[in-house]
Coordinates of C-alpha atoms (C1' of nucleotides) in Angstrom, one line a residue:
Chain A
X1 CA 7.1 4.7 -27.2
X2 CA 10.6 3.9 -26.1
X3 CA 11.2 1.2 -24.4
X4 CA 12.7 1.2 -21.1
X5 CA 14.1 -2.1 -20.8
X6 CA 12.5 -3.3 -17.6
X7 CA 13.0 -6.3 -15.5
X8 CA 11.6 -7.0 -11.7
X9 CA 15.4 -7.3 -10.8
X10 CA 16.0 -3.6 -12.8
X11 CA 13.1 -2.3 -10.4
X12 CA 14.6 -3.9 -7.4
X13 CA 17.7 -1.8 -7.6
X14 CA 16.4 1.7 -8.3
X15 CA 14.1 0.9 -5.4
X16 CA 17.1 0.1 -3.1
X17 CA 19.3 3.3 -4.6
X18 CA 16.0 5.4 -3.7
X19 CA 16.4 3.6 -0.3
X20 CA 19.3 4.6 0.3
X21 CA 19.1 8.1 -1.1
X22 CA 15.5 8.6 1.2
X23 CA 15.0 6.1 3.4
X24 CA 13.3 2.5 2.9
X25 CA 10.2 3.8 4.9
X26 CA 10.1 6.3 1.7
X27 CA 10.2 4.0 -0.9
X28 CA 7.0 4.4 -2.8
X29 CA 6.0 2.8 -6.3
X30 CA 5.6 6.3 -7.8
X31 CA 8.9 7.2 -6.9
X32 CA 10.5 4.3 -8.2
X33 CA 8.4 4.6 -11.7
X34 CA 9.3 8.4 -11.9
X35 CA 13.2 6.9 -10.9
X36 CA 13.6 4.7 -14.0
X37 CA 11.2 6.9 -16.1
X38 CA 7.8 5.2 -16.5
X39 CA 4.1 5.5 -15.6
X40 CA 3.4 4.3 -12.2
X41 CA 1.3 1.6 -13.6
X42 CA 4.3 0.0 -16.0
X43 CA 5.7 -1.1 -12.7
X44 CA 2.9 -3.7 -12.0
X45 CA 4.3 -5.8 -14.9
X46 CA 7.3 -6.4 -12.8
X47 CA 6.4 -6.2 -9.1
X48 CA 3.2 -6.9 -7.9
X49 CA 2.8 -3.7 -5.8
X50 CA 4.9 -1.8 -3.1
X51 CA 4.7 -4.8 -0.8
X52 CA 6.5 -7.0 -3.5
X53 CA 8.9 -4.2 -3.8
X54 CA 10.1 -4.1 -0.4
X55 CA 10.1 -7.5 0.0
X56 CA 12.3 -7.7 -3.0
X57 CA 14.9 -4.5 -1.7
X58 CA 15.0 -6.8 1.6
X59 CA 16.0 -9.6 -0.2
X60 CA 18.7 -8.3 -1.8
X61 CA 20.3 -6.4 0.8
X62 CA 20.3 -9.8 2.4
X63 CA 21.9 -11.2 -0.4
X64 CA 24.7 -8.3 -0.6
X65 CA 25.2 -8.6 3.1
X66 CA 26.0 -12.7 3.3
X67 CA 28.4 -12.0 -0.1
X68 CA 30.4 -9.4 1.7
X69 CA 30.6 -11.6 4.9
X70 CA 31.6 -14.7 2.9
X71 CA 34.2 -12.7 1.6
X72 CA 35.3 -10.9 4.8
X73 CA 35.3 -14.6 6.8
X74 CA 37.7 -16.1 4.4
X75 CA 41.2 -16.6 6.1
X76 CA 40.1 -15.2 9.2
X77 CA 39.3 -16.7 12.4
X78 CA 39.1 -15.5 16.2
X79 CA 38.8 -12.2 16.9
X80 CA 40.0 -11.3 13.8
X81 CA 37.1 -12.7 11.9
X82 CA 34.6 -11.3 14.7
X83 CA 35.7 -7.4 13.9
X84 CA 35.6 -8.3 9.8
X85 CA 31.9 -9.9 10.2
X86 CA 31.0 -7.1 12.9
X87 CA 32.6 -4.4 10.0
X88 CA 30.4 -5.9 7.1
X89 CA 27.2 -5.0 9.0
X90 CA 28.2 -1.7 10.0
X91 CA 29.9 -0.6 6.6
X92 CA 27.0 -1.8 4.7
X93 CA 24.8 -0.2 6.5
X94 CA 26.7 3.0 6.9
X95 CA 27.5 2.9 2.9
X96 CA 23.7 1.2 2.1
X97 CA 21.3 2.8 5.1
X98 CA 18.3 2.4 3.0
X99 CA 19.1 -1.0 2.1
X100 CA 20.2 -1.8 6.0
X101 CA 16.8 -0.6 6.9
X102 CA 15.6 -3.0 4.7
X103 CA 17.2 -6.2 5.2
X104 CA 14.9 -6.0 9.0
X105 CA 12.1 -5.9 6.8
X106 CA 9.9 -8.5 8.1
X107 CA 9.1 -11.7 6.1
X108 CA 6.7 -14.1 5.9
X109 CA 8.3 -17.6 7.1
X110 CA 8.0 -18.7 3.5
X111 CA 10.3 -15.7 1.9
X112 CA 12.4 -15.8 4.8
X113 CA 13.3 -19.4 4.2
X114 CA 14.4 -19.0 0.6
X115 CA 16.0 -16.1 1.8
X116 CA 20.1 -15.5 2.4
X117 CA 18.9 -14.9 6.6
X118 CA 19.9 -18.6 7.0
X119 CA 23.5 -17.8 5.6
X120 CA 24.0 -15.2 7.9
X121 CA 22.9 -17.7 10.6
X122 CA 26.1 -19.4 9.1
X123 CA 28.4 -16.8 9.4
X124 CA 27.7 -15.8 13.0
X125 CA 28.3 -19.7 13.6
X126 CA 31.6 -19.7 11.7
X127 CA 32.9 -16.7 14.2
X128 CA 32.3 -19.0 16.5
X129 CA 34.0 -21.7 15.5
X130 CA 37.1 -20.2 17.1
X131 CA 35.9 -20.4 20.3
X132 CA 35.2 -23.3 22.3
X133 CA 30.9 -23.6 23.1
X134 CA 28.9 -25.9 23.0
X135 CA 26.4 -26.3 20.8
X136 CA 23.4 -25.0 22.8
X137 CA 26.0 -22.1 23.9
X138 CA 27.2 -21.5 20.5
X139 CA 23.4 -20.6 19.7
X140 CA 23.7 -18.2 22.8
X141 CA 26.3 -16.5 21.3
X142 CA 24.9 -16.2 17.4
X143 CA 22.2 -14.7 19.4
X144 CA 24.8 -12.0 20.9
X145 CA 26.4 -11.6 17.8
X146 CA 23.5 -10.4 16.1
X147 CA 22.2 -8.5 19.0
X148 CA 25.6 -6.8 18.8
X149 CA 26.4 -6.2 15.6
X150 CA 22.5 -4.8 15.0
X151 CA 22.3 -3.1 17.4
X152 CA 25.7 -0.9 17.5
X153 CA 24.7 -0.7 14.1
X154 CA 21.2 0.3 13.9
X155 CA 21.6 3.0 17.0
X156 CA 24.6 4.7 15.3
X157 CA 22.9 4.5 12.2
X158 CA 20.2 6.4 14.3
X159 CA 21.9 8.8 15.0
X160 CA 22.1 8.0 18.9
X161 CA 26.1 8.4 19.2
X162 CA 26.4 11.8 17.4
X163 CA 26.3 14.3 20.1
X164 CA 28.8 12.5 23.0
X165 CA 32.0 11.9 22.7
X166 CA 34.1 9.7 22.0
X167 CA 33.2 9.1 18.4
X168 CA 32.0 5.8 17.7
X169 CA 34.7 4.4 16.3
X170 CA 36.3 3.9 19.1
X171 CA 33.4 2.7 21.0
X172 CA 33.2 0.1 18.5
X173 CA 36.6 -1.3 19.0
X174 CA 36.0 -1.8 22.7
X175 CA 32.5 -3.2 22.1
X176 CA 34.0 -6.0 19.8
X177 CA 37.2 -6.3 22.6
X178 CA 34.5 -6.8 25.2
X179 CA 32.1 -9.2 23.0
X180 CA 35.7 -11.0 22.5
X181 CA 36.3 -11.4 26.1
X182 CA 33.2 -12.6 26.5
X183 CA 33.2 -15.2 24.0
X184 CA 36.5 -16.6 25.5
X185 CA 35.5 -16.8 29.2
X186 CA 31.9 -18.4 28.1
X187 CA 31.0 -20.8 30.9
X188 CA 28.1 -23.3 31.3
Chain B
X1 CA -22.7 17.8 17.2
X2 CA -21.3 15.9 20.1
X3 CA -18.0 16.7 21.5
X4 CA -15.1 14.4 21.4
X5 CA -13.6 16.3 23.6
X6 CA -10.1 15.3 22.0
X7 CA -6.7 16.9 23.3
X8 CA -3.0 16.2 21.7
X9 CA -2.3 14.0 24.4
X10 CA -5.5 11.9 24.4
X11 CA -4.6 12.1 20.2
X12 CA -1.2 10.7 21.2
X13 CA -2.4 7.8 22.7
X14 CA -5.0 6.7 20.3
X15 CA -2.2 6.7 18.5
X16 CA 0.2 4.6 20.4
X17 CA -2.3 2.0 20.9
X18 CA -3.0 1.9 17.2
X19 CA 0.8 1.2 16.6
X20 CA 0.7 -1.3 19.7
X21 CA -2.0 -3.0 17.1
X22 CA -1.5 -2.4 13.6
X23 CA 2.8 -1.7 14.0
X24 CA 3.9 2.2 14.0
X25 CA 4.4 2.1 10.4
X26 CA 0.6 1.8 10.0
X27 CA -0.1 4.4 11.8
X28 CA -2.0 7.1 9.8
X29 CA -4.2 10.2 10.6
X30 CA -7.4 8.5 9.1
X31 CA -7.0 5.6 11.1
X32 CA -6.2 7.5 14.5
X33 CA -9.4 9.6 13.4
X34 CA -11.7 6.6 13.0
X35 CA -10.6 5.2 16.0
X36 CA -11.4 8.7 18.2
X37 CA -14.8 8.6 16.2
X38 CA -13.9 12.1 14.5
X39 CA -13.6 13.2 11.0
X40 CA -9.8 13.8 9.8
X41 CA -9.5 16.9 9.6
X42 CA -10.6 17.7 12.8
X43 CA -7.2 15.8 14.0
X44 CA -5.3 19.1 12.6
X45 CA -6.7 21.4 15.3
X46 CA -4.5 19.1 18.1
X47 CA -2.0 17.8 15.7
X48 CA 0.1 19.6 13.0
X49 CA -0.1 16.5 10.7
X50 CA 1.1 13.0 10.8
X51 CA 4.1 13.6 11.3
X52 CA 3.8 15.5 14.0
X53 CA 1.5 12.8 15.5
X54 CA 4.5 10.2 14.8
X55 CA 6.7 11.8 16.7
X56 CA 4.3 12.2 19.6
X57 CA 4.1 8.7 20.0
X58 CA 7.8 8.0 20.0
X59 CA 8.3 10.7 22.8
X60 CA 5.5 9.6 25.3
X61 CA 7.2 6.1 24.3
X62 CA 10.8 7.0 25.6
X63 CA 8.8 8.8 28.9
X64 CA 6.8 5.7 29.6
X65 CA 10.4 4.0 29.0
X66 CA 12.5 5.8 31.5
X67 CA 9.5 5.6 34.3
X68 CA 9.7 1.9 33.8
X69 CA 13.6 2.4 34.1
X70 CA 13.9 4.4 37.1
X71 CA 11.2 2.0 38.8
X72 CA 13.8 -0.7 38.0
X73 CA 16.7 0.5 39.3
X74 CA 15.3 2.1 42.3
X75 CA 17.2 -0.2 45.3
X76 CA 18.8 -2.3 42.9
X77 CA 22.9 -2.5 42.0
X78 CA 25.2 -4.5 40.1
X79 CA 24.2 -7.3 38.2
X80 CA 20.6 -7.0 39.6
X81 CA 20.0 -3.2 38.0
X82 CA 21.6 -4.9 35.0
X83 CA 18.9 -7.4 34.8
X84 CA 15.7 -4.9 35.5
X85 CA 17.1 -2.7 33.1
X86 CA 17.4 -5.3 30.2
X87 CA 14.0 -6.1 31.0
X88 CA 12.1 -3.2 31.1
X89 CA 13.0 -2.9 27.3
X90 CA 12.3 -6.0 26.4
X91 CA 9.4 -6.3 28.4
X92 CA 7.7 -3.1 27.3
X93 CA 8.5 -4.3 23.9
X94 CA 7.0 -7.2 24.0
X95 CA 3.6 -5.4 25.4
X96 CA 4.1 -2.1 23.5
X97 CA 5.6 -3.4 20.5
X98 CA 4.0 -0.6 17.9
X99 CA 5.5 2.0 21.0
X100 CA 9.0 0.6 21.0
X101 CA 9.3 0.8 17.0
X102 CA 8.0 4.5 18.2
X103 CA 10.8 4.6 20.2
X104 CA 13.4 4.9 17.4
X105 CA 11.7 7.1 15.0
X106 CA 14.0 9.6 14.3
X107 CA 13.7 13.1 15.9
X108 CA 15.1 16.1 15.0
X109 CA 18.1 17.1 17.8
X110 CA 16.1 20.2 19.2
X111 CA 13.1 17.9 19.8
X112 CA 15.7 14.8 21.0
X113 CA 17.2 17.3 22.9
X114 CA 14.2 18.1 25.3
X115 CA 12.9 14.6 24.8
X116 CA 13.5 11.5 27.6
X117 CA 16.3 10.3 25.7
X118 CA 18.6 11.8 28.0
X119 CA 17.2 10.3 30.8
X120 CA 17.6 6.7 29.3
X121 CA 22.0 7.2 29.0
X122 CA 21.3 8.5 33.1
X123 CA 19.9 4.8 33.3
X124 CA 22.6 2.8 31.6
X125 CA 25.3 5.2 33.9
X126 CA 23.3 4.4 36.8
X127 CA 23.9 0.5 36.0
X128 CA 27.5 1.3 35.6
X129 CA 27.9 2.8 38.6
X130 CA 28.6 -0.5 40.3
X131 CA 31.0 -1.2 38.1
X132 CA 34.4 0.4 38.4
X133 CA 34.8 2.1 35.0
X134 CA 36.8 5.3 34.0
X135 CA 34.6 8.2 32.9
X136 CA 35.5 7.1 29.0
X137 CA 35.1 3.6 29.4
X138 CA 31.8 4.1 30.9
X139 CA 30.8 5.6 27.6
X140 CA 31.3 2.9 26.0
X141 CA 30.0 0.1 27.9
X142 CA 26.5 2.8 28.0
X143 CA 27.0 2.2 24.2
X144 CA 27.1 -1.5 24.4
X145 CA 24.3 -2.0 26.8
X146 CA 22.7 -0.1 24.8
X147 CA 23.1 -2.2 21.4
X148 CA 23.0 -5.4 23.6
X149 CA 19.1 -4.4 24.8
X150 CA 17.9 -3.2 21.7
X151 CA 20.0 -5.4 19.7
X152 CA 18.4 -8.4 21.1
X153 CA 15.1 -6.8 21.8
X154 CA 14.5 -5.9 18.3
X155 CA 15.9 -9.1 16.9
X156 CA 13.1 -11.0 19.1
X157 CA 10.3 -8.5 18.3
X158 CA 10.7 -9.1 14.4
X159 CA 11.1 -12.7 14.9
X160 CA 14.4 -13.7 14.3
X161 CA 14.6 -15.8 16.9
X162 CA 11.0 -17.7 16.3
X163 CA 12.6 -20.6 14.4
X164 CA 15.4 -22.1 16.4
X165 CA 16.0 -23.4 20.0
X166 CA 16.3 -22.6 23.1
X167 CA 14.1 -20.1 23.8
X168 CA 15.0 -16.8 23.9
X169 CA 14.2 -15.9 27.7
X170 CA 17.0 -18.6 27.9
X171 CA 19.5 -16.5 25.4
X172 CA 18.4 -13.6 27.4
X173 CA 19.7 -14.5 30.7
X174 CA 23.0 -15.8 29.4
X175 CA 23.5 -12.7 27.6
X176 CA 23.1 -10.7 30.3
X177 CA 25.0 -13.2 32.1
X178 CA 28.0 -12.3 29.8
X179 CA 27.4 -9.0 29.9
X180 CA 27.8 -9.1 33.7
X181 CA 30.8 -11.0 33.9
X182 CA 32.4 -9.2 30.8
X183 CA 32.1 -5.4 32.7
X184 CA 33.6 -6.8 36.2
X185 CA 36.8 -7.9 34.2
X186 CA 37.1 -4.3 31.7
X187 CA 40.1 -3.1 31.3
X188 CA 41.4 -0.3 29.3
Chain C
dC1 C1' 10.8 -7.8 -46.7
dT2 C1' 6.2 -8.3 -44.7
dC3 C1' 3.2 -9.8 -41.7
dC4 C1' 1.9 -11.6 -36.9
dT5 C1' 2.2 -11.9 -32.4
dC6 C1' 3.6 -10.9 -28.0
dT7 C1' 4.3 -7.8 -24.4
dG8 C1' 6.1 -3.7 -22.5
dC9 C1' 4.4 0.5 -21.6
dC10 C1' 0.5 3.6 -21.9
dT11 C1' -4.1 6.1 -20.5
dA12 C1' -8.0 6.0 -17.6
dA13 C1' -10.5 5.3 -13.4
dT14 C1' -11.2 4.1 -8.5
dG15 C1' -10.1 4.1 -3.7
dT16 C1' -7.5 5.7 0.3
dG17 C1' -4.6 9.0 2.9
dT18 C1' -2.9 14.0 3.7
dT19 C1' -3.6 18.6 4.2
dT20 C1' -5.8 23.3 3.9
dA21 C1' -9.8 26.6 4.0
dG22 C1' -13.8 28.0 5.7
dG23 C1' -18.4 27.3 8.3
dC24 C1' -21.5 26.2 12.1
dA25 C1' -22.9 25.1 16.7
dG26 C1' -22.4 24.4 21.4
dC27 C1' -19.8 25.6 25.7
dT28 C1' -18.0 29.6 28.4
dT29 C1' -18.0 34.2 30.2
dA30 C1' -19.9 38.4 31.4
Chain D
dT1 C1' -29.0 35.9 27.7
dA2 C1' -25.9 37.7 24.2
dA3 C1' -21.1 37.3 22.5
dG4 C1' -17.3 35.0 21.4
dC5 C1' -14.3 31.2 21.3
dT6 C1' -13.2 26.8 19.5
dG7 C1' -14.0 22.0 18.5
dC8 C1' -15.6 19.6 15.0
dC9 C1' -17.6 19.6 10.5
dT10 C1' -17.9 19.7 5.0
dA11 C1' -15.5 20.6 0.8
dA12 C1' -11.7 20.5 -2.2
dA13 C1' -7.0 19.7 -4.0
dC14 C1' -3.3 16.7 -4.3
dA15 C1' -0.3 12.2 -3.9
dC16 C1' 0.1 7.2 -3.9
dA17 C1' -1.7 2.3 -4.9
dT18 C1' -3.9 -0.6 -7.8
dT19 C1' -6.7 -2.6 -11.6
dA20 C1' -8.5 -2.8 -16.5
dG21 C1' -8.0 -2.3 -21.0
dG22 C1' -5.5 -0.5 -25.3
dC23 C1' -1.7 0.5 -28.6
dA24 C1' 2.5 0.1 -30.8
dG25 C1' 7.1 -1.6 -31.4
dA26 C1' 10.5 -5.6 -31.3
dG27 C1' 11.2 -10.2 -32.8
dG28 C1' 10.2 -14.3 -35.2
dA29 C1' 8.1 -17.0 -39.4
dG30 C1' 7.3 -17.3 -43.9

DNA sequence: CTCCTCTGCCTAATGTGTTTAGGCAGCTTA
DNA sequence: TAAGCTGCCTAAACACATTAGGCAGAGGAG
C-alpha cells in the first residue's frame, strides 16, 4: 500500500480547504479521508474523530487570523490601524469562509486558553491604544470592536447585504468612519 | 395505533425547542421524532426532510423576532427604540439561543424573500427614523445596527465575553450608548 | 544485505441518522 | 355502516462515525 504521508496537521488543512470549498458545518471525516485519499478509518491515527477535527480547523483559522493582524497592525495606528484590523477579518473570511465559520467554533475553556483568541484580545487592544479610554472603557470598546468587525463580517458573509444597494463596500467604509467617531468622542 | 396528531408547524416547534436545548446544529429528524413520540419516518409526511425542518425553524425564528420587534418599538423613539431593539435580540437570544443560531441559517432568496427578514430592515429604519439621515446613509447605519446587535449578541452567546470584566450588560449599554451618540453626530 | 520492528494504512463490524416505498388502521364522510 | 383518506407504521438502502484487529512497507541494527 502506498503511503500517504499523513500527519494531524496534514488533516487539519484539507479539512479547512473542504471548509472552505463546502462549508465548516459540512466538514465530515469521510470527506476529509476521501480528500487526501484514504479509508475513513486511517484518519483516527491522526485526529481523534470529527470533534478533534473541528476543533483543530478552529484553531488554525485562529492562528492565520492573529498572523495576518500582527502583520496588518505594524506601523499603523488610529484609524488607520482600525480599517487594516477591521480588513483582516473581513478578507479572511471573504477569501477563507469555511475557515471564518470555524474560528466561532466553540471551545472548551481549556483549548481556548492555549488558543491564539487571547492575541486577538491583543490586537483589538492595540487599535485602541490610539485613543484615549480608560482601562475599563478600553474593554468597552474591544467589546465593540469585535461586535463590529464580526458582525459586518459574518452578515455579509451571510449573504444579508446582497439584494440592497449600496454594495457593501461602501457601507463598510462608513461603518469603520462611524466606529472611529465613536471611539474618539468616548465619554465616561 | 394512537394519533400524534402532528402537523408541520407543531413539527416546527419540537424542533425549535430541541435547538433551544441541544444548539441548532443538533438538531436532527430522529431526535425531533423521539421527542414527538413518533417513528422517523413518519416526520416525512409533514416535513420534506431535515433540511426542510431546518429551515422551518429559522423562519418561525425571524417571525417570533420581528413580533418581539414591533412590540418594542411600538411608542418608543430615538435612543429609547434604539435600546428595545438591541434588546429584543439579545434577549431572545439569550432565552432562545438554539432559535437565534436558527435565525442565520441560510435560506435560499425565494424562501428569504417571503420570509420576516424584510420586516426586521422595516425595524432598524423605524429606529432611524428619529435620526436625521439621508435615504443612503440610512442604509448604512441599518447595516451597522445590524452588525452591532448580532455582532455582540453572538459574541456573548458563544462565550466570548465569559472570561473578562465588566459584565457584559455593562458593555451593552455603553455600546448602545455610543451607537446613540455616534448616529446624532453622522455626517456624510 | 538481511532481518526486525514500528506504525501507517487497511478491512471488518457496529451504531446512528436520512430517506424512500409500501402497508394498515382509525377518523371522516356519505 | 361502508368507503376512502391519511397519519403513522415497518422495512430496507445508504452515508457517516467510531472501534478492533491485521498486514505490509519503511527505517534502523547487525
Amino acid at each position: 500500500m502506498a503511503r500517504a504521508g499523513l500527519t494531524p496537521d496534514r488533516v487539519t488543512r484539507a479539512g479547512a480547504e473542504l471548509a472552505d470549498e463546502v462549508g465548516f458545518a459540512h466538514v465530515t471525516a469521510s470527506a476529509v479521508a476521501r480528500r487526501v485519499g484514504v479509508q475513513v478509518a486511517s484518519l483516527y491515527s491522526h485526529v481523534r474523530g470529527t470533534d478533534d477535527l473541528r476543533t483543530r480547523i478552529a484553531l488554525l483559522a485562529l492562528e492565520e487570523l492573529a498572523d495576518r493582524g500582527d502583520a496588518a497592525l505594524a506601523g499603523r495606528a488610529g484609524r488607520d490601524a482600525l480599517v487594516a484590523l477591521g480588513d483582516v477579518y473581513r478578507d479572511y473570511a471573504r477569501e477563507h469562509p469555511g475557515r471564518y465559520d470555524a474560528a466561532r467554533h466553540r471551545l472548551d475553556p481549556a483549548t481556548a486558553a492555549t488558543s491564539a483568541g487571547p492575541r486577538h484580545a491583543a490586537l483589538a487592544r492595540a487599535v485602541l491604544r490610539a485613543y484615549d479610554l480608560t482601562e475599563t472603557d478600553q474593554t468597552h470598546a474591544v467589546r465593540l470592536l469585535g461586535s463590529v468587525f464580526h458582525g459586518f463580517t459574518s452578515l455579509e458573509l451571510a449573504g444579508g447585504f446582497d439584494h440592497s444597494a449600496p454594495d457593501a463596500q461602501e457601507s463598510w467604509v462608513r461603518v469603520l468612519d462611524a466606529v472611529d467617531t465613536m471611539l474618539r468622542s468616548w465619554t465616561a
